[in-house]
Amino acid sequence: MIDRLIKEINKKQNPTVIGLDPRLEMIPTFIKEEYFEKYGKTPKAVGKIFYRFNKEIIDSIYDIVPAVKPQIAMYEQYGPEGVESYIRTTEYAKEKGIMVIGDIKRGDITSTAEAYAEGHIGRVEIEEKSQDIYNQDAVTLNPYLGFDSIEPYIKYCKKYDKGLFILVKTSNPNSGEIQDLETNEGKLYEKVGRFVSKWGEELIGQSGYSQIGAVVGATHPEQAKELRKIMPNTYFLVPGYGAQGGKAEDLKAYFNKDGLGAIINSSRGIIAAYLKEENRSRFSEHEFSLAAREAALCMKEDLQKNLF
C-alpha cells in the first residue's frame, strides 16, 4: 500500500488527501431538493445525496489528488442507506484510480478486532467465496487498547497490501489531556509513536516506509519534530490543515529530507469551498465541484511553495 501511495504522490506531485466528510448543510440545495422529492426526507434520500455529491467531487479532483479519506461516521449515522453510500463512494474512487483511506478509527480486541480487520481491509469469507466489502487501501485505528487491537489487521496488510494509520498525536484541541501525559519514557504520544514504529518494522516497503503509518495533527508542529525522529520510516497522515488552523509553512517537520513521509488532509476546506465567503460571488452552487478543484489546486500550490 505505502509504495502505491508514494507512487501516486510522486506522479501527481501532490502530498494531499481529500476528506469526503459530507454534511447536509454543505450540500447544494438543488441536489437535496432532487432526492428529497423522490424519496422524502429520509435516510435513503441522504444516502443518494451524499453519493451524488461525492461523485462530483471525485470527478473534479481525481487527476490531481492521490487519495481520498471518507469519514465513516458521517455515513453510519444514517444507518444502512448511509453505509451503502460510503461503499458506493469508495467503489467509485477506486474506479477513478484514487486510493482510499477509510477514516474508521476502530479500536477493539479479540474476535471483534478480527471482524473489523477482516471486513475493512481483509476479505469477508462467505463459505467458499470471499469479497472486499469496503474497498479501502488503508484505515485509521485507535491504539489505546494496545497491540491486541492492532495485531489482527497486520496479517491483512501483508496478505492484501493494505495499510494502517494509527492515532499518535491528533489535531483536536484537547488531545493533550491524554496524549501529553508524562510517562517514564517521555510523553504518552512519544511512547505510542515508538510502538507504532516497532509494529511497522516487518512491513517496510521498497520505498523505505512502513505500511503502518501514524496520524499526527497539523496543529502540533513542535511535537511532529520529535515524532519524525522517533519514527523515520513511518508515513504521517496529517489532519488539521486549513479549517482547523494548520498552515503549510508549519508542516516541514512532518516530512523527511527525501521530501516524503507525510500526506496532508483537508476536508471541508475543499469539498465545501463554494460556501466560503470569498467564493460565493465566483461560484454558483451548481459549480461546487469546480470550487473544490480550485481549492485542491490552491492547496497543492501552497504546500509546494512552502515545503519543497
mmCIF file of N, CA, C and O in Angstrom, residues 22 42 98 103 150 183 191 246 257 289 300 307:
data_model
loop_
_atom_site.group_PDB
_atom_site.id
_atom_site.type_symbol
_atom_site.label_atom_id
_atom_site.label_comp_id
_atom_site.label_asym_id
_atom_site.label_seq_id
_atom_site.Cartn_x
_atom_site.Cartn_y
_atom_site.Cartn_z
ATOM 1 N N PRO A 22 -19.126 14.579 4.061
ATOM 2 C CA PRO A 22 -20.280 15.439 3.768
ATOM 3 C C PRO A 22 -21.227 15.583 4.941
ATOM 4 O O PRO A 22 -21.401 14.669 5.737
ATOM 5 N N THR A 42 -35.686 11.322 4.080
ATOM 6 C CA THR A 42 -35.412 10.009 4.653
ATOM 7 C C THR A 42 -33.930 9.684 4.573
ATOM 8 O O THR A 42 -33.193 10.301 3.793
ATOM 9 N N ILE A 98 -8.175 6.504 -7.640
ATOM 10 C CA ILE A 98 -7.754 7.197 -6.415
ATOM 11 C C ILE A 98 -7.669 6.186 -5.275
ATOM 12 O O ILE A 98 -8.544 5.333 -5.117
ATOM 13 N N ASP A 103 -11.436 6.407 7.082
ATOM 14 C CA ASP A 103 -11.274 7.005 8.412
ATOM 15 C C ASP A 103 -12.306 6.372 9.339
ATOM 16 O O ASP A 103 -13.398 6.894 9.533
ATOM 17 N N ILE A 150 -4.368 -4.047 17.377
ATOM 18 C CA ILE A 150 -3.686 -3.776 16.102
ATOM 19 C C ILE A 150 -3.324 -5.071 15.367
ATOM 20 O O ILE A 150 -3.441 -5.166 14.143
ATOM 21 N N THR A 183 5.181 9.991 30.974
ATOM 22 C CA THR A 183 5.485 8.611 31.346
ATOM 23 C C THR A 183 6.973 8.547 31.666
ATOM 24 O O THR A 183 7.695 9.543 31.541
ATOM 25 N N LYS A 191 5.624 7.659 23.400
ATOM 26 C CA LYS A 191 5.667 6.214 23.664
ATOM 27 C C LYS A 191 4.827 5.457 22.630
ATOM 28 O O LYS A 191 5.249 4.415 22.106
ATOM 29 N N GLY A 246 -4.062 24.474 10.793
ATOM 30 C CA GLY A 246 -2.733 24.061 10.355
ATOM 31 C C GLY A 246 -2.297 24.810 9.100
ATOM 32 O O GLY A 246 -3.076 24.960 8.158
ATOM 33 N N LYS A 257 13.880 14.279 4.745
ATOM 34 C CA LYS A 257 14.725 15.009 3.801
ATOM 35 C C LYS A 257 14.501 14.579 2.359
ATOM 36 O O LYS A 257 14.860 15.301 1.422
ATOM 37 N N SER A 289 -18.297 21.664 -7.494
ATOM 38 C CA SER A 289 -17.148 20.796 -7.779
ATOM 39 C C SER A 289 -16.005 21.583 -8.409
ATOM 40 O O SER A 289 -14.829 21.251 -8.199
ATOM 41 N N LYS A 300 -2.433 22.358 -3.164
ATOM 42 C CA LYS A 300 -1.228 21.772 -3.754
ATOM 43 C C LYS A 300 -0.145 22.838 -3.932
ATOM 44 O O LYS A 300 1.020 22.635 -3.564
ATOM 45 N N LEU A 307 6.939 23.934 1.270
ATOM 46 C CA LEU A 307 7.581 22.740 1.771
ATOM 47 C C LEU A 307 8.787 22.305 0.953
ATOM 48 O O LEU A 307 9.730 21.733 1.498
#
